[in-house]
Amino acid sequence: MSELSVTVLGCSGSYAAAGESCSGYLVRSDTTTLWVDCGPGTFANLQQHVALEAVDALLVSHHHPDHCAELPVVYNAAKYYMGIERIRVLATSGVREVTEAYGDSSDLFGWEMVKDSSKARVGDIDVLFSRTDHPVETLAMRFESDGKSIVYTSDTGRGWALAALSRDAGRPAPDLVVGEGTLLQATDSPDIPHVSAAWLAADANDVGARKLVVTHVPPGSDPQDHLTEAGEVFYGDVSVARTGATFWA
């Protein structure tokens, strides 16, 4: 059976803590490599694991800079230094708009616009997208390969749930959820377009997820507090994201 894993390239929420990077992940099967979100600092970390030319596609959840700001840097590196002719990019229309504020990128990026309920296949990984509850169009993603599944929530408020990428979509429970737990119960508020670690853990329980990784912890908040809060709620194995760490479905 093929392995399906996610490696953390960066996990700071909203902006990078000292010595850290913003959101970015490598999702890999035995034969396919996806770069999911490319926040500041993640390109450098990517190169510690794979060469850019080994990436089969770049998927970007939304156009907030902590999730997409490396795209113009990737363009320059690939086009002018690495000799890469084409990079497949699956993203929202907003991601393309902010990237092309620097100029037309279609000579390198093979743009594919995705939205709520879009489906795609890259190598042996199937991807399903679902729009979350966030101020700009933001897409959570479900990755499936050889009977294994990983769900990445990206950023969301309370108006979206993991069920959208599991039972509501006719899919089985995810093996692994990589979810934003930006807030703690003490700081949680329905007016903030993010959720707490406890909220995330309860949602993961609701869909029967086996494993949970809490991510998008903002600078100044202790990741251990987010891990403890989620662990008090979640029934399965729970971890907190760390740059460089790999988790298996």
Short mmCIF file of C-alpha atoms in Angstrom, two decimals:
data_model
loop_
_atom_site.label_atom_id
_atom_site.label_comp_id
_atom_site.label_asym_id
_atom_site.label_seq_id
_atom_site.Cartn_x
_atom_site.Cartn_y
_atom_site.Cartn_z
CA MET A 1 0.00 0.00 0.00
CA SER A 2 1.21 3.50 -0.88
CA GLU A 3 2.18 5.82 1.97
CA LEU A 4 0.51 9.23 2.26
CA SER A 5 2.23 11.83 4.41
CA VAL A 6 2.46 15.54 5.15
CA THR A 7 5.68 17.36 6.03
CA VAL A 8 5.48 20.77 7.66
CA LEU A 9 7.40 23.51 5.82
CA GLY A 10 6.01 26.26 8.06
CA CYS A 11 3.19 26.58 10.55
CA SER A 12 3.18 30.07 12.11
CA GLY A 13 -0.22 31.71 11.96
CA SER A 14 -0.67 35.12 10.28
CA TYR A 15 3.02 36.00 10.46
CA ALA A 16 6.20 34.09 11.17
CA ALA A 17 7.63 33.79 14.65
CA ALA A 18 11.38 34.36 15.01
CA GLY A 19 13.23 31.62 13.15
CA GLU A 20 9.99 30.17 11.76
CA SER A 21 7.95 30.27 8.55
CA CYS A 22 4.31 30.77 7.67
CA SER A 23 1.96 28.13 6.26
CA GLY A 24 3.34 25.49 3.93
CA TYR A 25 3.19 21.70 3.63
CA LEU A 26 4.46 18.87 1.47
CA VAL A 27 1.86 16.19 0.82
CA ARG A 28 3.47 13.08 -0.63
CA SER A 29 2.58 9.61 -1.80
CA ASP A 30 5.16 7.12 -3.03
CA THR A 31 5.14 8.74 -6.48
CA THR A 32 3.63 12.24 -6.17
CA THR A 33 4.73 15.43 -4.40
CA LEU A 34 2.41 18.38 -3.74
CA TRP A 35 3.43 21.72 -2.26
CA VAL A 36 0.39 22.98 -0.37
CA ASP A 37 0.41 26.70 0.53
CA CYS A 38 3.58 28.73 0.15
CA GLY A 39 3.78 31.29 2.91
CA PRO A 40 6.94 33.32 3.56
CA GLY A 41 9.95 31.15 4.33
CA THR A 42 8.53 27.90 3.01
CA PHE A 43 10.49 27.89 -0.26
CA ALA A 44 13.77 27.71 1.65
CA ASN A 45 12.42 24.87 3.80
CA LEU A 46 11.03 23.03 0.78
CA GLN A 47 14.52 22.73 -0.64
CA GLN A 48 15.65 20.83 2.45
CA HIS A 49 13.30 18.03 1.42
CA VAL A 50 12.86 18.10 -2.38
CA ALA A 51 14.03 20.10 -5.36
CA LEU A 52 11.47 22.45 -6.85
CA GLU A 53 11.51 20.53 -10.13
CA ALA A 54 10.36 17.42 -8.19
CA VAL A 55 7.11 19.12 -7.16
CA ASP A 56 4.22 17.82 -9.28
CA ALA A 57 1.89 20.71 -8.42
CA LEU A 58 1.60 23.71 -6.15
CA LEU A 59 -1.79 24.15 -4.45
CA VAL A 60 -2.67 27.44 -2.75
CA SER A 61 -5.70 27.77 -0.49
CA HIS A 62 -6.18 31.55 -0.55
CA HIS A 63 -4.53 34.88 -1.21
CA HIS A 64 -3.67 36.03 2.30
CA PRO A 65 0.09 36.58 2.19
CA ASP A 66 0.94 34.13 4.97
CA HIS A 67 -0.30 31.41 2.60
CA CYS A 68 0.80 32.58 -0.87
CA ALA A 69 3.55 35.21 -0.72
CA GLU A 70 6.33 32.93 -1.99
CA LEU A 71 4.73 32.56 -5.42
CA PRO A 72 6.51 35.54 -7.05
CA VAL A 73 9.79 34.33 -5.53
CA VAL A 74 9.20 30.83 -6.90
CA TYR A 75 8.48 32.36 -10.32
CA ASN A 76 11.80 34.22 -10.40
CA ALA A 77 13.79 31.26 -9.11
CA ALA A 78 12.26 28.77 -11.52
CA LYS A 79 12.36 30.98 -14.60
CA TYR A 80 15.68 32.76 -14.26
CA TYR A 81 17.84 30.38 -12.24
CA MET A 82 16.54 26.82 -12.34
CA GLY A 83 15.50 26.45 -15.98
CA ILE A 84 12.09 25.02 -15.06
CA GLU A 85 9.65 25.42 -17.94
CA ARG A 86 6.31 24.77 -16.28
CA ILE A 87 4.81 24.49 -12.80
CA ARG A 88 1.24 23.35 -12.35
CA VAL A 89 -0.59 25.68 -9.92
CA LEU A 90 -4.07 24.98 -8.53
CA ALA A 91 -5.41 28.01 -6.70
CA THR A 92 -8.27 30.43 -6.22
CA SER A 93 -8.68 33.31 -8.64
CA GLY A 94 -7.59 35.69 -5.86
CA VAL A 95 -4.22 33.95 -5.61
CA ARG A 96 -3.57 34.52 -9.30
CA GLU A 97 -4.65 38.14 -9.08
CA VAL A 98 -2.27 39.04 -6.26
CA THR A 99 0.60 37.06 -7.82
CA GLU A 100 0.19 38.79 -11.16
CA ALA A 101 0.36 42.22 -9.54
CA TYR A 102 4.06 41.64 -10.29
CA GLY A 103 3.40 40.76 -13.92
CA ASP A 104 2.03 38.01 -16.12
CA SER A 105 3.17 34.62 -14.85
CA SER A 106 1.39 32.36 -17.33
CA ASP A 107 4.63 31.70 -19.21
CA LEU A 108 5.72 29.56 -16.24
CA PHE A 109 2.73 28.83 -14.04
CA GLY A 110 0.12 26.52 -15.47
CA TRP A 111 -2.79 28.09 -13.63
CA GLU A 112 -5.85 25.98 -12.85
CA MET A 113 -8.57 27.90 -11.01
CA VAL A 114 -10.34 25.86 -8.34
CA LYS A 115 -13.32 26.67 -6.15
CA ASP A 116 -15.80 25.05 -3.78
CA SER A 117 -16.45 21.39 -4.76
CA SER A 118 -13.70 21.38 -7.40
CA LYS A 119 -11.88 18.09 -7.92
CA ALA A 120 -8.42 17.47 -9.32
CA ARG A 121 -5.95 14.66 -9.75
CA VAL A 122 -2.19 15.05 -9.54
CA GLY A 123 -0.24 11.86 -10.09
CA ASP A 124 -1.85 9.27 -7.85
CA ILE A 125 -3.40 11.80 -5.46
CA ASP A 126 -7.01 12.92 -5.78
CA VAL A 127 -7.87 16.34 -4.34
CA LEU A 128 -11.28 17.65 -3.31
CA PHE A 129 -11.77 21.33 -2.39
CA SER A 130 -14.29 22.97 -0.05
CA ARG A 131 -14.77 26.67 0.63
CA THR A 132 -14.30 27.54 4.30
CA ASP A 133 -15.57 30.37 6.48
CA HIS A 134 -12.93 33.07 5.99
CA PRO A 135 -13.00 36.70 4.77
CA VAL A 136 -11.60 35.83 1.33
CA GLU A 137 -12.29 32.77 -0.80
CA THR A 138 -10.39 30.03 1.03
CA LEU A 139 -10.31 26.35 0.20
CA ALA A 140 -9.81 23.42 2.51
CA MET A 141 -8.47 20.33 0.73
CA ARG A 142 -8.85 16.58 1.03
CA PHE A 143 -6.04 14.42 -0.37
CA GLU A 144 -6.68 10.75 -1.16
CA SER A 145 -4.34 8.05 -2.42
CA ASP A 146 -4.60 4.27 -2.27
CA GLY A 147 -7.24 4.28 0.46
CA LYS A 148 -5.51 6.85 2.68
CA SER A 149 -6.70 10.43 3.25
CA ILE A 150 -5.47 13.72 4.70
CA VAL A 151 -7.64 16.81 5.19
CA TYR A 152 -6.08 20.27 5.45
CA THR A 153 -8.48 22.90 6.75
CA SER A 154 -6.49 25.98 5.77
CA ASP A 155 -8.06 28.96 7.59
CA THR A 156 -11.67 28.97 8.72
CA GLY A 157 -14.17 30.32 11.19
CA ARG A 158 -17.00 28.41 12.82
CA GLY A 159 -19.24 28.46 9.74
CA TRP A 160 -17.44 25.54 8.08
CA ALA A 161 -16.93 21.99 9.30
CA LEU A 162 -14.84 18.98 8.34
CA ALA A 163 -18.03 17.16 7.38
CA ALA A 164 -17.91 19.11 4.10
CA LEU A 165 -14.93 16.99 3.10
CA SER A 166 -16.11 13.74 4.61
CA ARG A 167 -19.66 12.54 5.18
CA ASP A 168 -21.35 15.49 3.42
CA ALA A 169 -19.23 14.68 0.37
CA GLY A 170 -19.92 10.94 0.64
CA ARG A 171 -16.38 10.27 1.82
CA PRO A 172 -15.14 8.14 4.73
CA ALA A 173 -13.60 9.57 7.87
CA PRO A 174 -10.18 11.15 7.21
CA ASP A 175 -7.15 9.30 8.48
CA LEU A 176 -5.37 12.55 9.35
CA VAL A 177 -6.59 16.13 9.82
CA VAL A 178 -4.10 19.00 9.65
CA GLY A 179 -6.21 21.81 11.01
CA GLU A 180 -5.94 25.36 12.12
CA GLY A 181 -6.27 25.80 15.86
CA THR A 182 -5.21 29.44 15.88
CA LEU A 183 -7.05 30.34 19.05
CA LEU A 184 -7.46 28.94 22.54
CA GLN A 185 -10.80 28.74 24.31
CA ALA A 186 -9.75 31.78 26.35
CA THR A 187 -9.28 33.87 23.20
CA ASP A 188 -11.98 32.28 21.03
CA SER A 189 -14.69 34.50 19.59
CA PRO A 190 -17.25 34.05 16.80
CA ASP A 191 -16.15 37.48 15.54
CA ILE A 192 -12.66 36.16 14.72
CA PRO A 193 -12.40 34.21 11.43
CA HIS A 194 -10.40 31.40 13.04
CA VAL A 195 -11.18 28.58 15.48
CA SER A 196 -9.70 27.32 18.72
CA ALA A 197 -7.76 24.10 19.19
CA ALA A 198 -10.67 22.72 21.21
CA TRP A 199 -13.17 23.61 18.46
CA LEU A 200 -10.97 21.90 15.87
CA ALA A 201 -10.62 18.80 18.03
CA ALA A 202 -14.37 18.53 18.55
CA ASP A 203 -14.94 18.88 14.81
CA ALA A 204 -12.35 16.17 14.10
CA ASN A 205 -14.12 13.89 16.58
CA ASP A 206 -17.42 14.57 14.82
CA VAL A 207 -16.13 13.13 11.54
CA GLY A 208 -14.24 10.26 13.16
CA ALA A 209 -10.73 11.35 12.25
CA ARG A 210 -8.01 9.01 13.52
CA LYS A 211 -5.20 11.55 13.89
CA LEU A 212 -5.05 15.31 14.36
CA VAL A 213 -2.27 17.86 13.86
CA VAL A 214 -2.96 21.36 15.20
CA THR A 215 -1.33 24.10 13.14
CA HIS A 216 -1.39 27.88 12.41
CA VAL A 217 -0.43 28.78 15.98
CA PRO A 218 0.31 32.52 16.06
CA PRO A 219 3.56 33.95 17.45
CA GLY A 220 3.25 34.71 21.14
CA SER A 221 0.99 31.74 21.80
CA ASP A 222 2.60 28.61 23.26
CA PRO A 223 2.10 25.63 20.91
CA GLN A 224 2.03 23.35 23.95
CA ASP A 225 -1.12 25.11 25.17
CA HIS A 226 -2.81 24.41 21.84
CA LEU A 227 -1.68 20.77 21.98
CA THR A 228 -2.95 20.36 25.53
CA GLU A 229 -6.32 21.94 24.73
CA ALA A 230 -6.84 19.75 21.67
CA GLY A 231 -5.66 16.67 23.54
CA GLU A 232 -8.29 17.17 26.23
CA VAL A 233 -11.00 16.91 23.56
CA PHE A 234 -9.74 14.71 20.71
CA TYR A 235 -10.25 10.95 20.98
CA GLY A 236 -7.33 9.89 18.76
CA ASP A 237 -3.65 10.72 18.38
CA VAL A 238 -3.01 14.46 18.52
CA SER A 239 0.14 16.47 17.73
CA VAL A 240 1.07 20.08 17.18
CA ALA A 241 2.76 21.08 13.92
CA ARG A 242 6.51 21.61 13.98
CA THR A 243 8.54 22.78 11.01
CA GLY A 244 10.32 19.77 9.54
CA ALA A 245 8.03 17.20 11.13
CA THR A 246 6.36 14.52 9.01
CA PHE A 247 3.01 12.93 9.82
CA TRP A 248 1.51 9.85 8.13
CA ALA A 249 -2.11 9.16 7.30
#
